[in-house]
């Protein structure tokens, strides 16, 4: 084995042995990281028949080892794509997931296109929902609310990376005073922590590396929806709406919370797997 193609093959075999899913993708991403070349670029394919640099080999083998120990691929690579944008990620911030693109799609379908909008994204984390919306909507003001200092570090980096104009509000969304610092919005989005106590006991190994504070939504997973609707319902204009990401099977409960607080036209939309993933409700 003298070239990177051989090293890639060896790495792929190692990942397979350890039971990692999507071994080819994982191995290419990790080799790209070790080489400092995006594995989806032509340069990567061109590099495959180059002579191996021992330092790159050590780095690649170390990344593969960490991957077999369960560290998420996205953290090892250090950035991930969401809605065509790139986000820096790492320990301390939730990894952008494809499911979450459903929230963006739903908001883009429902949001008025004939005027400038004021938008807030709660529990914004990496900022992926907010910045994806910013790319496709005419935002007068876009605010991301986040509590975790670690997540805020990634968020600031992502704002620069994506040349975003979003503003950041550090705050706890379970407190009314955080809501009072927001302007009245056309749209408020959130992908809050929503895993139940049971879910937390059965986490996939990779997910245990992600911040518990971004995952756990209380016994029934619904704590944050209750807090958000109660605290932020006055921060939505009449005719404006909430759009929440939800966990599988939560649509009835989350819709009920919105209906109880007087929201209208409450609906759930499905993700690419056919699971209800986003709940929306309009302010009267
Ligand atoms: N979708 C994440 C998961 O299934 C959970 C994220 C969240 O709680 N908002 O691991």
XYZ file of C-alpha atoms in Angstrom, residues 11-276:
266
model
C -9.658 2.506 6.567
C -12.981 1.454 5.043
C -12.328 -2.163 6.014
C -11.523 -1.115 9.582
C -14.752 0.852 9.883
C -16.734 -2.070 8.496
C -15.222 -4.420 11.051
C -16.284 -2.064 13.830
C -19.884 -2.010 12.531
C -19.914 1.652 11.457
C -22.697 2.538 8.992
C -21.999 4.199 5.636
C -18.378 3.092 5.722
C -17.416 4.495 2.326
C -18.740 7.941 3.084
C -17.128 7.898 6.537
C -13.735 6.808 5.223
C -13.719 9.402 2.441
C -14.752 12.195 4.806
C -12.062 11.246 7.309
C -9.344 10.927 4.690
C -10.413 14.284 3.281
C -10.079 15.741 6.774
C -6.608 14.215 7.253
C -5.507 15.498 3.851
C -7.135 18.886 4.274
C -9.039 18.389 1.001
C -12.831 18.310 0.691
C -13.631 14.706 -0.233
C -16.342 15.850 -2.660
C -13.870 17.859 -4.708
C -11.940 16.733 -7.777
C -8.715 17.415 -5.936
C -9.572 14.589 -3.586
C -9.888 12.046 -6.380
C -6.661 13.350 -7.878
C -4.929 12.922 -4.500
C -5.887 9.259 -4.260
C -2.964 8.019 -6.326
C -0.419 10.194 -4.573
C 2.295 8.753 -2.358
C 1.284 8.583 1.315
C 2.636 11.160 3.756
C 3.166 9.296 7.058
C 1.759 12.210 9.040
C -1.468 12.156 7.037
C -1.643 8.407 7.528
C -1.299 8.763 11.311
C -3.967 11.457 11.360
C -6.346 9.350 9.230
C -5.823 6.239 11.362
C -6.443 8.234 14.509
C -9.684 9.674 13.081
C -10.843 6.190 12.039
C -10.122 4.877 15.519
C -12.154 7.658 17.133
C -14.959 6.986 14.673
C -15.025 3.269 15.592
C -15.310 4.377 19.225
C -18.545 6.161 18.376
C -17.487 9.777 17.916
C -19.839 11.328 15.359
C -18.400 11.759 11.884
C -19.581 15.380 11.850
C -17.560 16.250 14.967
C -14.452 14.571 13.561
C -14.768 16.422 10.270
C -15.568 19.652 12.156
C -18.159 20.961 9.738
C -21.337 19.737 8.118
C -23.702 20.755 5.377
C -27.278 21.825 5.983
C -29.613 23.205 3.349
C -26.660 23.830 1.042
C -24.729 25.830 3.661
C -21.716 24.787 5.697
C -21.736 24.880 9.492
C -18.875 24.434 11.907
C -19.766 21.783 14.472
C -18.044 20.022 17.324
C -18.511 18.886 20.872
C -21.033 21.167 22.575
C -23.409 21.838 19.702
C -26.151 19.701 18.153
C -25.239 18.390 14.703
C -27.498 19.721 11.935
C -29.677 16.861 10.724
C -31.438 16.341 7.465
C -34.787 15.928 9.299
C -34.497 19.558 10.334
C -34.591 20.669 6.708
C -38.328 19.896 6.968
C -38.723 22.893 9.285
C -36.968 25.138 6.767
C -39.034 23.775 3.855
C -42.260 24.244 5.797
C -41.473 27.830 6.774
C -40.424 28.703 3.222
C -43.743 27.358 1.944
C -45.821 29.290 4.485
C -43.952 32.559 4.954
C -45.233 35.653 3.119
C -42.934 36.607 0.222
C -44.288 40.110 -0.392
C -42.675 41.858 2.577
C -39.716 41.940 4.890
C -39.999 39.579 7.818
C -38.909 39.537 11.425
C -37.853 36.020 12.325
C -36.579 34.427 15.525
C -35.080 30.963 15.922
C -35.102 29.599 19.476
C -32.541 27.030 20.653
C -30.652 28.021 17.548
C -27.473 26.018 18.289
C -25.263 26.043 15.194
C -27.737 28.524 13.664
C -28.557 26.163 10.811
C -32.328 26.828 10.673
C -31.903 30.591 10.991
C -29.228 30.920 8.320
C -31.028 28.610 5.891
C -34.131 30.793 6.257
C -32.087 33.958 5.834
C -30.783 32.702 2.483
C -34.298 32.252 1.105
C -36.459 34.864 2.837
C -36.346 38.629 2.854
C -35.566 39.184 6.538
C -35.735 42.622 8.100
C -34.422 41.156 11.320
C -33.304 37.652 12.227
C -32.521 36.706 15.791
C -31.163 33.447 17.158
C -31.665 32.649 20.830
C -29.242 30.274 22.544
C -28.190 29.602 26.126
C -25.108 27.403 25.908
C -21.748 29.194 25.739
C -20.227 26.349 23.780
C -23.012 26.454 21.207
C -22.714 30.252 21.055
C -19.042 29.864 20.116
C -19.961 27.714 17.113
C -22.825 30.046 16.260
C -20.552 33.105 16.080
C -18.177 31.221 13.830
C -21.044 30.108 11.570
C -22.386 33.642 11.288
C -19.012 34.722 9.850
C -18.664 31.620 7.728
C -22.043 32.220 6.084
C -21.787 35.979 5.984
C -25.007 36.159 7.975
C -26.632 39.243 9.452
C -28.414 37.307 12.163
C -28.325 38.730 15.662
C -27.685 36.609 18.700
C -29.548 36.781 21.980
C -28.090 34.777 24.815
C -30.956 33.621 26.925
C -32.976 30.854 28.506
C -36.211 30.274 26.615
C -37.869 28.846 29.718
C -37.860 32.395 31.121
C -40.428 35.007 30.164
C -37.762 37.723 30.382
C -35.949 36.188 27.399
C -39.114 36.468 25.319
C -39.506 40.093 26.383
C -36.188 40.909 24.731
C -37.433 39.827 21.309
C -39.304 42.030 18.856
C -42.750 40.900 17.748
C -42.066 38.390 14.961
C -43.693 37.124 11.785
C -42.242 33.675 12.360
C -40.705 31.934 15.359
C -38.959 28.636 14.710
C -37.458 26.161 17.178
C -35.837 22.769 17.217
C -35.907 22.422 20.989
C -34.649 19.455 23.004
C -37.434 16.884 22.709
C -36.104 13.458 23.628
C -38.024 11.733 26.418
C -36.515 10.138 29.505
C -36.887 6.766 27.753
C -35.197 8.039 24.595
C -32.244 9.243 26.675
C -31.729 5.736 28.000
C -31.577 4.293 24.501
C -29.415 6.814 22.692
C -27.423 5.732 19.700
C -23.722 5.796 20.654
C -22.999 8.793 18.407
C -25.768 10.866 19.984
C -24.277 10.390 23.473
C -21.434 12.659 22.296
C -23.914 15.500 21.691
C -24.941 17.915 24.444
C -27.621 16.515 26.722
C -28.995 20.029 27.094
C -29.824 20.030 23.371
C -31.544 16.639 23.510
C -33.493 16.088 26.708
C -36.987 17.542 26.729
C -38.168 16.313 30.130
C -40.017 13.081 30.995
C -42.410 13.245 28.067
C -40.104 15.322 25.825
C -42.602 18.188 25.702
C -41.236 20.602 28.338
C -39.755 23.074 25.886
C -42.831 23.259 23.654
C -44.870 24.215 26.718
C -42.344 26.861 27.788
C -41.980 28.267 24.288
C -45.690 28.565 23.566
C -46.429 30.148 26.940
C -43.472 32.541 26.939
C -43.319 33.485 23.273
C -46.939 33.517 22.088
C -47.057 37.287 22.636
C -43.950 37.696 20.482
C -45.821 36.669 17.328
C -47.824 39.099 15.205
C -51.469 38.299 14.455
C -51.283 36.109 11.346
C -47.708 35.074 12.177
C -46.775 31.537 13.116
C -44.662 29.127 15.149
C -42.821 26.292 13.370
C -41.381 23.566 15.578
C -39.387 20.485 14.847
C -40.861 17.533 16.724
C -39.840 13.963 17.507
C -41.552 10.971 15.901
C -45.066 10.529 17.274
C -45.242 13.907 19.051
C -47.524 15.653 16.571
C -50.786 15.228 18.494
C -49.309 16.484 21.764
C -47.536 19.485 20.263
C -50.569 20.429 18.161
C -52.721 20.236 21.303
C -50.405 22.633 23.153
C -50.761 25.162 20.322
C -54.542 24.766 20.069
C -54.923 25.193 23.851
C -53.107 28.493 23.625
C -55.447 29.755 20.944
C -53.369 29.035 17.834
C -55.232 28.364 14.592
C -54.701 26.338 11.484
C -52.426 24.008 13.451
C -50.807 21.451 11.135
C -48.080 18.836 11.010
C -45.826 18.218 8.016
C -43.816 15.122 7.191
C -40.092 14.694 6.634
C -38.479 12.769 3.775
C -39.071 9.486 5.663
C -42.820 10.165 5.966
C -42.632 10.972 9.705
C -44.440 14.045 11.022
